[in-house]
PDB file of C-alpha atoms in Angstrom:
ATOM      1  CA  GLU A   7       0.344   0.760  -0.199  1.00 61.00           C
ATOM      2  CA  LYS A   8       2.816   2.138   1.014  1.00 68.00           C
ATOM      3  CA  GLY A   9       4.795   1.889  -3.103  1.00 70.00           C
ATOM      4  CA  HIS A  10       0.779   2.917  -4.558  1.00 77.00           C
ATOM      5  CA  GLU A  11       0.767   6.395  -1.832  1.00 78.00           C
ATOM      6  CA  TRP A  12       4.579   6.911  -3.283  1.00 82.00           C
ATOM      7  CA  GLY A  13       3.124   6.175  -7.194  1.00 82.00           C
ATOM      8  CA  TYR A  14       0.686   8.690  -6.519  1.00 83.00           C
ATOM      9  CA  LYS A  15       3.346  11.455  -4.365  1.00 83.00           C
ATOM     10  CA  LYS A  16       4.980  10.969  -7.714  1.00 87.00           C
ATOM     11  CA  VAL A  17       3.017  11.800  -9.828  1.00 87.00           C
ATOM     12  CA  LYS A  18       2.385  14.860  -8.868  1.00 85.00           C
ATOM     13  CA  GLU A  19       6.283  15.361  -8.970  1.00 88.00           C
ATOM     14  CA  LEU A  20       6.038  14.555 -12.495  1.00 90.00           C
ATOM     15  CA  ILE A  21       2.822  17.029 -12.956  1.00 88.00           C
ATOM     16  CA  ASN A  22       5.530  19.786 -11.683  1.00 87.00           C
ATOM     17  CA  TRP A  23       8.181  18.195 -13.918  1.00 91.00           C
ATOM     18  CA  CYS A  24       6.285  18.522 -16.373  1.00 90.00           C
ATOM     19  CA  LYS A  25       5.639  21.837 -16.306  1.00 89.00           C
ATOM     20  CA  GLU A  26       9.456  22.923 -15.613  1.00 91.00           C
ATOM     21  CA  PHE A  27      10.446  21.524 -19.224  1.00 92.00           C
ATOM     22  CA  LYS A  28       7.328  23.176 -20.479  1.00 92.00           C
ATOM     23  CA  ILE A  29       6.332  19.156 -22.094  1.00 93.00           C
ATOM     24  CA  LYS A  30       3.053  19.765 -23.348  1.00 94.00           C
ATOM     25  CA  GLU A  31       0.856  16.123 -23.132  1.00 95.00           C
ATOM     26  CA  LEU A  32       2.559  13.124 -20.480  1.00 94.00           C
ATOM     27  CA  THR A  33       0.737   9.798 -20.476  1.00 94.00           C
ATOM     28  CA  LEU A  34       0.712   7.237 -17.921  1.00 94.00           C
ATOM     29  CA  PHE A  35      -0.370   4.243 -16.935  1.00 93.00           C
ATOM     30  CA  THR A  36      -1.688   4.056 -13.928  1.00 93.00           C
ATOM     31  CA  PHE A  37      -4.416   1.429 -14.195  1.00 94.00           C
ATOM     32  CA  SER A  38      -4.267  -1.751 -16.533  1.00 94.00           C
ATOM     33  CA  LEU A  39      -6.808  -3.972 -17.532  1.00 94.00           C
ATOM     34  CA  GLU A  40      -5.377  -6.445 -16.556  1.00 94.00           C
ATOM     35  CA  ASN A  41      -4.661  -5.063 -12.747  1.00 93.00           C
ATOM     36  CA  PHE A  42      -9.106  -5.975 -12.636  1.00 95.00           C
ATOM     37  CA  SER A  43      -7.567  -9.008 -11.890  1.00 95.00           C
ATOM     38  CA  ARG A  44      -5.892  -8.149  -8.286  1.00 94.00           C
ATOM     39  CA  PRO A  45      -6.757  -9.445  -4.607  1.00 94.00           C
ATOM     40  CA  LYS A  46      -9.940  -7.479  -3.679  1.00 95.00           C
ATOM     41  CA  LYS A  47      -8.266  -6.150  -0.203  1.00 94.00           C
ATOM     42  CA  GLU A  48      -5.854  -4.266  -2.728  1.00 92.00           C
ATOM     43  CA  PHE A  49      -7.962  -4.064  -5.442  1.00 95.00           C
ATOM     44  CA  ASN A  50     -10.536  -1.160  -2.504  1.00 95.00           C
ATOM     45  CA  TYR A  51      -7.779  -0.518  -1.643  1.00 93.00           C
ATOM     46  CA  LEU A  52      -6.338   1.276  -4.954  1.00 94.00           C
ATOM     47  CA  MET A  53      -9.678   2.167  -5.466  1.00 96.00           C
ATOM     48  CA  LYS A  54      -9.868   4.049  -3.155  1.00 94.00           C
ATOM     49  CA  LEU A  55      -6.521   6.193  -2.803  1.00 93.00           C
ATOM     50  CA  PHE A  56      -7.226   6.862  -6.867  1.00 94.00           C
ATOM     51  CA  LYS A  57     -10.769   8.755  -5.103  1.00 94.00           C
ATOM     52  CA  LYS A  58      -8.898  10.480  -2.689  1.00 92.00           C
ATOM     53  CA  ALA A  59      -6.297  11.337  -5.065  1.00 91.00           C
ATOM     54  CA  PHE A  60      -8.355  12.645  -8.156  1.00 92.00           C
ATOM     55  CA  LYS A  61     -10.380  14.595  -4.851  1.00 91.00           C
ATOM     56  CA  GLU A  62      -7.964  16.395  -4.451  1.00 88.00           C
ATOM     57  CA  LEU A  63      -5.851  17.700  -7.951  1.00 87.00           C
ATOM     58  CA  GLN A  64      -9.534  18.787  -8.470  1.00 85.00           C
ATOM     59  CA  LYS A  65      -8.393  21.179  -5.042  1.00 85.00           C
ATOM     60  CA  GLU A  66      -4.732  21.640  -6.670  1.00 79.00           C
ATOM     61  CA  LYS A  67      -4.033  26.091  -7.750  1.00 76.00           C
ATOM     62  CA  LYS A  68      -1.169  24.992  -9.510  1.00 71.00           C
ATOM     63  CA  LEU A  69      -2.914  22.635 -11.752  1.00 78.00           C
ATOM     64  CA  ARG A  70      -5.284  25.614 -13.885  1.00 83.00           C
ATOM     65  CA  ASN A  71      -2.679  25.058 -16.890  1.00 89.00           C
ATOM     66  CA  PHE A  72      -3.700  21.208 -16.812  1.00 91.00           C
ATOM     67  CA  ARG A  73      -7.107  19.565 -19.251  1.00 94.00           C
ATOM     68  CA  ILE A  74      -6.743  15.803 -17.471  1.00 94.00           C
ATOM     69  CA  ASN A  75      -8.188  13.190 -19.961  1.00 96.00           C
ATOM     70  CA  PHE A  76      -9.221   9.989 -18.496  1.00 97.00           C
ATOM     71  CA  ILE A  77      -8.605   7.303 -21.572  1.00 97.00           C
ATOM     72  CA  GLY A  78      -9.658   3.464 -21.565  1.00 97.00           C
ATOM     73  CA  ARG A  79     -12.742   1.755 -20.191  1.00 97.00           C
ATOM     74  CA  ILE A  80     -13.959   3.946 -17.180  1.00 95.00           C
ATOM     75  CA  TRP A  81     -16.751   2.418 -16.968  1.00 97.00           C
ATOM     76  CA  MET A  82     -15.280  -0.572 -16.108  1.00 97.00           C
ATOM     77  CA  PHE A  83     -15.234   1.458 -12.613  1.00 97.00           C
ATOM     78  CA  PRO A  84     -16.642   1.674  -9.644  1.00 97.00           C
ATOM     79  CA  LEU A  85     -19.528   4.339 -10.145  1.00 97.00           C
ATOM     80  CA  ASP A  86     -17.931   6.576  -7.939  1.00 96.00           C
ATOM     81  CA  VAL A  87     -14.909   6.521  -9.058  1.00 96.00           C
ATOM     82  CA  GLN A  88     -16.683   7.216 -12.825  1.00 97.00           C
ATOM     83  CA  LYS A  89     -18.153  10.317 -10.772  1.00 96.00           C
ATOM     84  CA  GLU A  90     -14.296  11.822  -9.756  1.00 95.00           C
ATOM     85  CA  MET A  91     -13.006  11.463 -13.243  1.00 96.00           C
ATOM     86  CA  TYR A  92     -15.909  12.690 -14.240  1.00 96.00           C
ATOM     87  CA  SER A  93     -15.781  16.335 -12.250  1.00 94.00           C
ATOM     88  CA  LEU A  94     -11.583  15.943 -12.915  1.00 94.00           C
ATOM     89  CA  MET A  95     -12.423  15.712 -16.788  1.00 95.00           C
ATOM     90  CA  GLU A  96     -15.307  19.260 -16.380  1.00 95.00           C
ATOM     91  CA  LYS A  97     -13.242  20.852 -14.261  1.00 92.00           C
ATOM     92  CA  THR A  98      -9.799  21.269 -16.585  1.00 93.00           C
ATOM     93  CA  LYS A  99     -11.771  21.263 -20.064  1.00 93.00           C
ATOM     94  CA  ASN A 100     -10.862  24.482 -19.974  1.00 93.00           C
ATOM     95  CA  ASN A 101      -7.132  24.150 -19.110  1.00 92.00           C
ATOM     96  CA  MET A 102      -4.383  25.546 -21.360  1.00 91.00           C
ATOM     97  CA  PRO A 103      -1.367  24.478 -21.878  1.00 93.00           C
ATOM     98  CA  PHE A 104      -0.814  21.572 -20.897  1.00 93.00           C
ATOM     99  CA  LYS A 105      -2.427  17.737 -20.541  1.00 95.00           C
ATOM    100  CA  ILE A 106      -2.557  15.200 -18.574  1.00 94.00           C
ATOM    101  CA  ASN A 107      -3.550  11.801 -19.786  1.00 96.00           C
ATOM    102  CA  PHE A 108      -4.332   8.692 -17.487  1.00 96.00           C
ATOM    103  CA  ALA A 109      -5.070   5.581 -18.964  1.00 96.00           C
ATOM    104  CA  MET A 110      -7.525   3.416 -16.977  1.00 96.00           C
ATOM    105  CA  ALA A 111      -8.787   0.287 -17.311  1.00 96.00           C
ATOM    106  CA  TYR A 112      -6.058   1.026 -20.086  1.00 97.00           C
ATOM    107  CA  SER A 113      -4.981  -2.351 -23.196  1.00 96.00           C
ATOM    108  CA  GLY A 114      -3.124  -1.182 -25.673  1.00 96.00           C
ATOM    109  CA  ARG A 115      -5.605  -4.753 -27.305  1.00 96.00           C
ATOM    110  CA  ALA A 116      -8.700  -3.319 -25.757  1.00 97.00           C
ATOM    111  CA  GLU A 117      -8.116   0.345 -27.118  1.00 97.00           C
ATOM    112  CA  LEU A 118      -7.930  -0.960 -31.069  1.00 97.00           C
ATOM    113  CA  THR A 119     -10.733  -3.111 -30.741  1.00 97.00           C
ATOM    114  CA  ASP A 120     -12.287  -1.093 -29.293  1.00 98.00           C
ATOM    115  CA  ALA A 121     -11.727   0.861 -32.681  1.00 98.00           C
ATOM    116  CA  VAL A 122     -12.116  -1.091 -34.777  1.00 97.00           C
ATOM    117  CA  LYS A 123     -16.075  -1.488 -33.215  1.00 97.00           C
ATOM    118  CA  LYS A 124     -16.745   1.424 -33.039  1.00 96.00           C
ATOM    119  CA  ILE A 125     -14.776   1.755 -36.871  1.00 97.00           C
ATOM    120  CA  ALA A 126     -17.598  -1.196 -37.279  1.00 97.00           C
ATOM    121  CA  GLU A 127     -20.560   0.648 -36.575  1.00 96.00           C
ATOM    122  CA  ALA A 128     -20.205   3.267 -39.069  1.00 96.00           C
ATOM    123  CA  VAL A 129     -20.153   1.436 -41.446  1.00 96.00           C
ATOM    124  CA  LYS A 130     -22.914  -1.196 -41.052  1.00 95.00           C
ATOM    125  CA  TYR A 131     -24.765   2.634 -39.242  1.00 94.00           C
ATOM    126  CA  SER A 132     -23.689   6.096 -41.258  1.00 90.00           C
ATOM    127  CA  ASN A 133     -22.560   6.269 -44.946  1.00 86.00           C
ATOM    128  CA  LEU A 134     -18.472   4.633 -43.718  1.00 92.00           C
ATOM    129  CA  ASP A 135     -17.540   3.394 -47.022  1.00 94.00           C
ATOM    130  CA  ILE A 136     -14.560   1.027 -46.449  1.00 94.00           C
ATOM    131  CA  LYS A 137     -12.816   2.551 -48.779  1.00 95.00           C
ATOM    132  CA  ASN A 138     -12.079   5.512 -46.634  1.00 95.00           C
ATOM    133  CA  ILE A 139     -10.596   3.258 -43.394  1.00 96.00           C
ATOM    134  CA  ASP A 140      -7.106   4.754 -42.614  1.00 97.00           C
ATOM    135  CA  GLU A 141      -4.127   4.910 -40.334  1.00 96.00           C
ATOM    136  CA  LYS A 142      -5.721   8.733 -39.805  1.00 96.00           C
ATOM    137  CA  LEU A 143      -9.155   7.371 -39.081  1.00 97.00           C
ATOM    138  CA  ILE A 144      -8.434   4.512 -36.874  1.00 97.00           C
ATOM    139  CA  SER A 145      -6.057   7.452 -34.893  1.00 97.00           C
ATOM    140  CA  GLN A 146      -8.923   9.646 -34.861  1.00 97.00           C
ATOM    141  CA  ASN A 147     -11.317   6.778 -33.180  1.00 97.00           C
ATOM    142  CA  LEU A 148      -9.005   5.802 -30.087  1.00 97.00           C
ATOM    143  CA  TYR A 149      -9.135   6.851 -27.234  1.00 97.00           C
ATOM    144  CA  LEU A 150      -5.096   8.951 -27.854  1.00 96.00           C
ATOM    145  CA  ASN A 151      -5.471  11.008 -31.236  1.00 95.00           C
ATOM    146  CA  SER A 152      -1.373  11.855 -29.669  1.00 94.00           C
ATOM    147  CA  GLU A 153       1.825   9.914 -30.313  1.00 94.00           C
ATOM    148  CA  PRO A 154       4.356  10.703 -27.637  1.00 94.00           C
ATOM    149  CA  GLU A 155       7.697  10.597 -28.102  1.00 94.00           C
ATOM    150  CA  LEU A 156       9.042   9.344 -25.407  1.00 93.00           C
ATOM    151  CA  VAL A 157       8.078   6.891 -23.496  1.00 94.00           C
ATOM    152  CA  ILE A 158       9.512   5.381 -20.900  1.00 92.00           C
ATOM    153  CA  ARG A 159       8.776   2.617 -18.070  1.00 91.00           C
ATOM    154  CA  THR A 160      10.118   1.634 -15.651  1.00 91.00           C
ATOM    155  CA  SER A 161      10.393  -1.943 -13.455  1.00 90.00           C
ATOM    156  CA  GLU A 162      10.796  -3.547 -16.546  1.00 89.00           C
ATOM    157  CA  GLN A 163      12.420  -3.996 -19.715  1.00 91.00           C
ATOM    158  CA  ARG A 164       8.536  -4.180 -22.088  1.00 88.00           C
ATOM    159  CA  LEU A 165       5.828  -1.749 -23.256  1.00 91.00           C
ATOM    160  CA  SER A 166       2.776  -4.013 -21.678  1.00 91.00           C
ATOM    161  CA  GLY A 167       0.065  -3.027 -23.727  1.00 91.00           C
ATOM    162  CA  PHE A 168       0.985   1.050 -23.116  1.00 94.00           C
ATOM    163  CA  LEU A 169       0.051   2.965 -26.857  1.00 95.00           C
ATOM    164  CA  THR A 170      -0.046  -0.298 -28.703  1.00 95.00           C
ATOM    165  CA  TRP A 171      -0.973   2.118 -32.482  1.00 96.00           C
ATOM    166  CA  GLN A 172       0.202   5.893 -30.900  1.00 96.00           C
ATOM    167  CA  SER A 173       4.490   4.554 -30.299  1.00 95.00           C
ATOM    168  CA  VAL A 174       5.268   2.804 -32.726  1.00 95.00           C
ATOM    169  CA  TYR A 175       7.956   5.808 -34.139  1.00 95.00           C
ATOM    170  CA  SER A 176       8.454   6.558 -30.439  1.00 95.00           C
ATOM    171  CA  GLU A 177      12.198   6.836 -28.463  1.00 95.00           C
ATOM    172  CA  ILE A 178      11.989   4.704 -25.691  1.00 94.00           C
ATOM    173  CA  ILE A 179      13.805   4.035 -22.456  1.00 93.00           C
ATOM    174  CA  PHE A 180      13.901   1.210 -20.143  1.00 95.00           C
ATOM    175  CA  LEU A 181      14.890   1.453 -15.982  1.00 93.00           C
ATOM    176  CA  PRO A 182      14.439  -2.185 -15.142  1.00 90.00           C
ATOM    177  CA  ASN A 183      15.958  -2.120 -11.693  1.00 91.00           C
ATOM    178  CA  ILE A 184      13.430   1.313 -11.028  1.00 90.00           C
ATOM    179  CA  LEU A 185      10.662   1.145 -10.006  1.00 86.00           C
ATOM    180  CA  TRP A 186       7.736   4.273 -10.360  1.00 87.00           C
ATOM    181  CA  PRO A 187       8.019   5.379  -6.562  1.00 84.00           C
ATOM    182  CA  GLU A 188      11.922   6.177  -7.674  1.00 87.00           C
ATOM    183  CA  PHE A 189      11.722   7.859 -10.931  1.00 87.00           C
ATOM    184  CA  THR A 190      13.925  10.698 -10.826  1.00 87.00           C
TER     185      THR A 190
END
């Protein structure tokens, strides 16, 4: 539990670094689809931590320049956590110039699957012609329609399905011997 709390503190630190170095967009792999299978006690603890963190972020004055988004299947979270997510997105929707994306209930394969389903529905129920399906249309139907210049992965040397489509041309730095709370 302490590791998760330190991880949250690191996120707040990272937000300051982004502002200092004028990094316009940050996407954090916060909670994968696979994390739903964590032990019930740990899952419940994480849900309480998310709810607390999202409430705190709404009160942070230094976030007035940050628009916050949640990407992924956020409908899978408990309703009280979803409420905090939607409230935070609504409160920050006009903030500029920085953007923070929290990948929640996220998987790169799920993201691609959901995009394909949206496009298939458009073909079936609207006037979208299959010939008009291209990379741009796929990108527009993903949870996140931007491409990171840099992906940093702590603790392991794999991407674990993070931004599968978007990171195809990203520089990747692996820090296998550093856990997220130790990142500097």
